[in-house]
Rosetta silent file (secondary structure, phi, psi, omega in degrees, C-alpha in Angstrom):
SEQUENCE: MRGRGEEKEREEEERRGERKRRGKERGEERREEEEEERRGEERGRGERKRREEEEREEEERREEEERKEGEERREEETRGEEEERREERREERKRKDETREEEE
SCORE:     score description
SCORE:     0.000 S_00000001
   1 L     0.000  -36.406 -177.740  -33.314  -72.128  -13.652 S_00000001
   2 H   -60.105  -40.804  178.593  -30.126  -71.962  -15.429 S_00000001
   3 H   -61.743  -38.302 -179.522  -31.579  -69.385  -17.818 S_00000001
   4 H   -68.671  -41.905  178.834  -32.812  -67.349  -14.858 S_00000001
   5 H   -64.919  -42.477  178.177  -29.409  -67.349  -13.146 S_00000001
   6 H   -64.721  -38.144  179.743  -27.683  -66.338  -16.349 S_00000001
   7 H   -65.062  -44.197  178.027  -30.241  -63.570  -16.841 S_00000001
   8 H   -61.870  -42.509 -179.770  -29.671  -62.264  -13.299 S_00000001
   9 H   -63.523  -42.171  178.753  -25.945  -62.413  -13.823 S_00000001
  10 H   -64.193  -42.736  177.711  -26.287  -60.529  -17.108 S_00000001
  11 H   -62.149  -43.570  178.486  -28.523  -57.907  -15.450 S_00000001
  12 H   -62.229  -41.298  178.389  -26.033  -57.521  -12.606 S_00000001
  13 H   -62.597  -42.111  178.608  -23.237  -57.160  -15.163 S_00000001
  14 H   -63.436  -42.333  178.743  -25.282  -54.495  -16.982 S_00000001
  15 H   -63.075  -43.076  177.931  -25.889  -52.628  -13.688 S_00000001
  16 H   -62.150  -42.810  178.955  -22.154  -52.759  -12.875 S_00000001
  17 H   -62.078  -41.923  179.380  -21.381  -51.518  -16.391 S_00000001
  18 H   -65.369  -45.326  178.030  -23.936  -48.724  -16.019 S_00000001
  19 H   -60.785  -41.405 -179.832  -22.545  -47.695  -12.602 S_00000001
  20 H   -64.066  -44.912  179.783  -19.042  -47.752  -14.029 S_00000001
  21 H   -62.067  -45.960  178.435  -20.113  -45.646  -17.023 S_00000001
  22 H   -62.669  -38.741  178.036  -21.913  -43.124  -14.782 S_00000001
  23 H   -62.642  -42.555  177.825  -18.861  -42.996  -12.524 S_00000001
  24 H   -63.017  -44.684 -179.626  -16.640  -42.276  -15.501 S_00000001
  25 H   -60.653  -45.210  178.726  -19.029  -39.573  -16.693 S_00000001
  26 H   -62.404  -40.302  178.184  -19.093  -37.966  -13.241 S_00000001
  27 H   -62.658  -43.432  178.704  -15.308  -38.175  -13.112 S_00000001
  28 H   -64.516  -43.800  178.598  -15.020  -36.573  -16.528 S_00000001
  29 H   -60.665  -43.408  179.754  -17.494  -33.856  -15.558 S_00000001
  30 H   -62.848  -43.281  178.158  -15.560  -33.214  -12.349 S_00000001
  31 H   -63.246  -41.793  178.479  -12.273  -33.020  -14.286 S_00000001
  32 H   -62.716  -43.537  178.378  -13.842  -30.658  -16.815 S_00000001
  33 H   -62.644  -42.926  178.751  -15.175  -28.459  -14.005 S_00000001
  34 H   -63.467  -40.939  178.915  -11.787  -28.474  -12.285 S_00000001
  35 H   -64.040  -43.701  178.644  -10.101  -27.629  -15.579 S_00000001
  36 H   -63.103  -42.097  177.720  -12.550  -24.795  -16.197 S_00000001
  37 H   -62.156  -43.920  179.281  -11.984  -23.519  -12.684 S_00000001
  38 H   -61.865  -44.673  178.073   -8.216  -23.690  -13.195 S_00000001
  39 H   -62.162  -38.863  177.331   -8.517  -21.808  -16.484 S_00000001
  40 H   -62.928  -41.840  177.706  -10.682  -19.234  -14.733 S_00000001
  41 H   -64.180  -40.641  178.546   -8.060  -18.831  -12.022 S_00000001
  42 H   -64.041  -42.366  176.750   -5.370  -18.459  -14.672 S_00000001
  43 H   -62.028  -41.615  178.521   -7.481  -15.849  -16.454 S_00000001
  44 H   -61.208  -44.070  177.427   -7.983  -14.159  -13.101 S_00000001
  45 H   -64.071  -42.640  178.953   -4.239  -14.170  -12.455 S_00000001
  46 H   -62.692  -42.191  178.830   -3.639  -12.917  -15.990 S_00000001
  47 H   -64.043  -43.918  179.909   -6.247  -10.202  -15.513 S_00000001
  48 H   -63.287  -43.176  178.571   -4.726   -9.219  -12.175 S_00000001
  49 H   -62.153  -41.816  179.931   -1.241   -9.103  -13.711 S_00000001
  50 H   -62.404  -45.194  178.546   -2.558   -6.987  -16.586 S_00000001
  51 H   -62.405  -43.513  179.541   -4.232   -4.547  -14.164 S_00000001
  52 H   -61.556  -40.702  179.267   -1.084   -4.351  -12.039 S_00000001
  53 H   -64.647  -43.535  178.463    0.982   -3.646  -15.159 S_00000001
  54 H   -62.525  -42.746  178.953   -1.453   -0.923  -16.260 S_00000001
  55 H   -63.522  -40.696  178.962   -1.365    0.640  -12.789 S_00000001
  56 H   -63.442  -44.609  179.378    2.438    0.539  -12.776 S_00000001
  57 H   -63.381  -41.186  178.746    2.572    2.170  -16.216 S_00000001
  58 H   -62.602  -42.646  178.273    0.074    4.828  -15.129 S_00000001
  59 H   -62.024  -42.418  177.939    2.173    5.557  -12.035 S_00000001
  60 H   -62.704  -40.595  178.267    5.286    5.876  -14.205 S_00000001
  61 H   -63.013  -43.240  178.750    3.442    8.292  -16.523 S_00000001
  62 H   -62.137  -44.675  179.498    2.347   10.405  -13.548 S_00000001
  63 H   -61.378  -41.964  179.280    5.878   10.475  -12.144 S_00000001
  64 H   -64.682  -42.358  177.297    7.273   11.490  -15.539 S_00000001
  65 H   -60.534  -46.642  179.263    4.660   14.237  -15.858 S_00000001
  66 H   -61.161  -40.783  179.365    5.474   15.533  -12.377 S_00000001
  67 H   -62.591  -45.805  179.830    9.187   15.471  -13.182 S_00000001
  68 H   -63.549  -43.080  178.729    8.621   17.433  -16.415 S_00000001
  69 H   -61.185  -41.413  177.905    6.378   19.944  -14.642 S_00000001
  70 H   -61.791  -43.636  178.118    9.042   20.415  -11.978 S_00000001
  71 H   -61.818  -44.454  179.755   11.690   20.994  -14.638 S_00000001
  72 H   -61.454  -42.115  178.153    9.446   23.500  -16.417 S_00000001
  73 H   -61.358  -44.673 -179.946    8.826   25.393  -13.148 S_00000001
  74 H   -62.817  -41.599  178.335   12.543   25.503  -12.431 S_00000001
  75 H   -62.963  -42.481  178.244   13.241   26.724  -15.972 S_00000001
  76 H   -63.095  -42.758  177.989   10.557   29.426  -15.621 S_00000001
  77 H   -61.784  -43.047  179.648   11.983   30.482  -12.271 S_00000001
  78 H   -62.852  -44.614  178.211   15.462   30.604  -13.782 S_00000001
  79 H   -61.421  -42.091  178.908   14.179   32.659  -16.725 S_00000001
  80 H   -62.260  -43.425  179.191   12.397   34.959  -14.299 S_00000001
  81 H   -64.592  -41.612  178.658   15.548   35.363  -12.204 S_00000001
  82 H   -63.670  -41.693  178.794   17.634   36.038  -15.321 S_00000001
  83 H   -62.973  -41.330  177.609   15.101   38.612  -16.491 S_00000001
  84 H   -61.205  -44.437  179.456   15.231   40.279  -13.062 S_00000001
  85 H   -63.006  -41.642  177.806   19.036   40.423  -13.218 S_00000001
  86 H   -61.687  -42.849  179.487   18.910   41.903  -16.741 S_00000001
  87 H   -63.616  -42.674  178.440   16.393   44.474  -15.547 S_00000001
  88 H   -62.127  -41.560  178.842   18.581   45.325  -12.539 S_00000001
  89 H   -64.658  -40.291  176.725   21.623   45.744  -14.821 S_00000001
  90 H   -59.875  -46.852 -179.559   19.589   47.998  -17.149 S_00000001
  91 H   -63.625  -40.466  178.651   18.493   50.099  -14.205 S_00000001
  92 H   -63.172  -43.639  177.696   22.063   50.223  -12.880 S_00000001
  93 H   -62.794  -40.979 -179.672   23.368   51.368  -16.297 S_00000001
  94 H   -61.976  -44.190  178.579   20.571   53.888  -16.500 S_00000001
  95 H   -63.299  -42.009  178.756   21.506   55.297  -13.050 S_00000001
  96 H   -63.012  -43.513  178.830   25.176   55.428  -14.043 S_00000001
  97 H   -61.939  -42.962  179.542   24.283   57.190  -17.289 S_00000001
  98 H   -63.924  -42.015  179.464   22.116   59.676  -15.379 S_00000001
  99 H   -63.221  -43.749  179.926   24.880   60.235  -12.829 S_00000001
 100 H   -61.878  -43.780 -179.965   27.400   60.757  -15.629 S_00000001
 101 H   -63.879  -39.209  179.633   25.080   63.209  -17.398 S_00000001
 102 H   -65.753  -36.741 -179.315   24.572   65.154  -14.178 S_00000001
 103 H   -71.486  -27.762 -178.171   28.319   65.351  -13.637 S_00000001
 104 L   -80.389    0.000    0.000   28.906   66.656  -17.129 S_00000001
């Protein structure tokens, strides 16, 4: 009987050891999954930050382009206005010259 009791005790010890080992494995698997999930979230945050940065840079480029286009339009308008004034002065000189010639 003694052999039988020791055998049962040994079997019970083996079952406890097996349950403990499986529990550790499940715990490790759960930790690995949680770690992978955390890394995925970090990658997701990193990806989101990268996209936000790209969008911000794109917006800055658009604003700079619009600013440059506005400056170019203003410069063209100014050149056009200056050209008009030069043309008006030419015409005014021409009229004065014609008036002077008629008077002579």
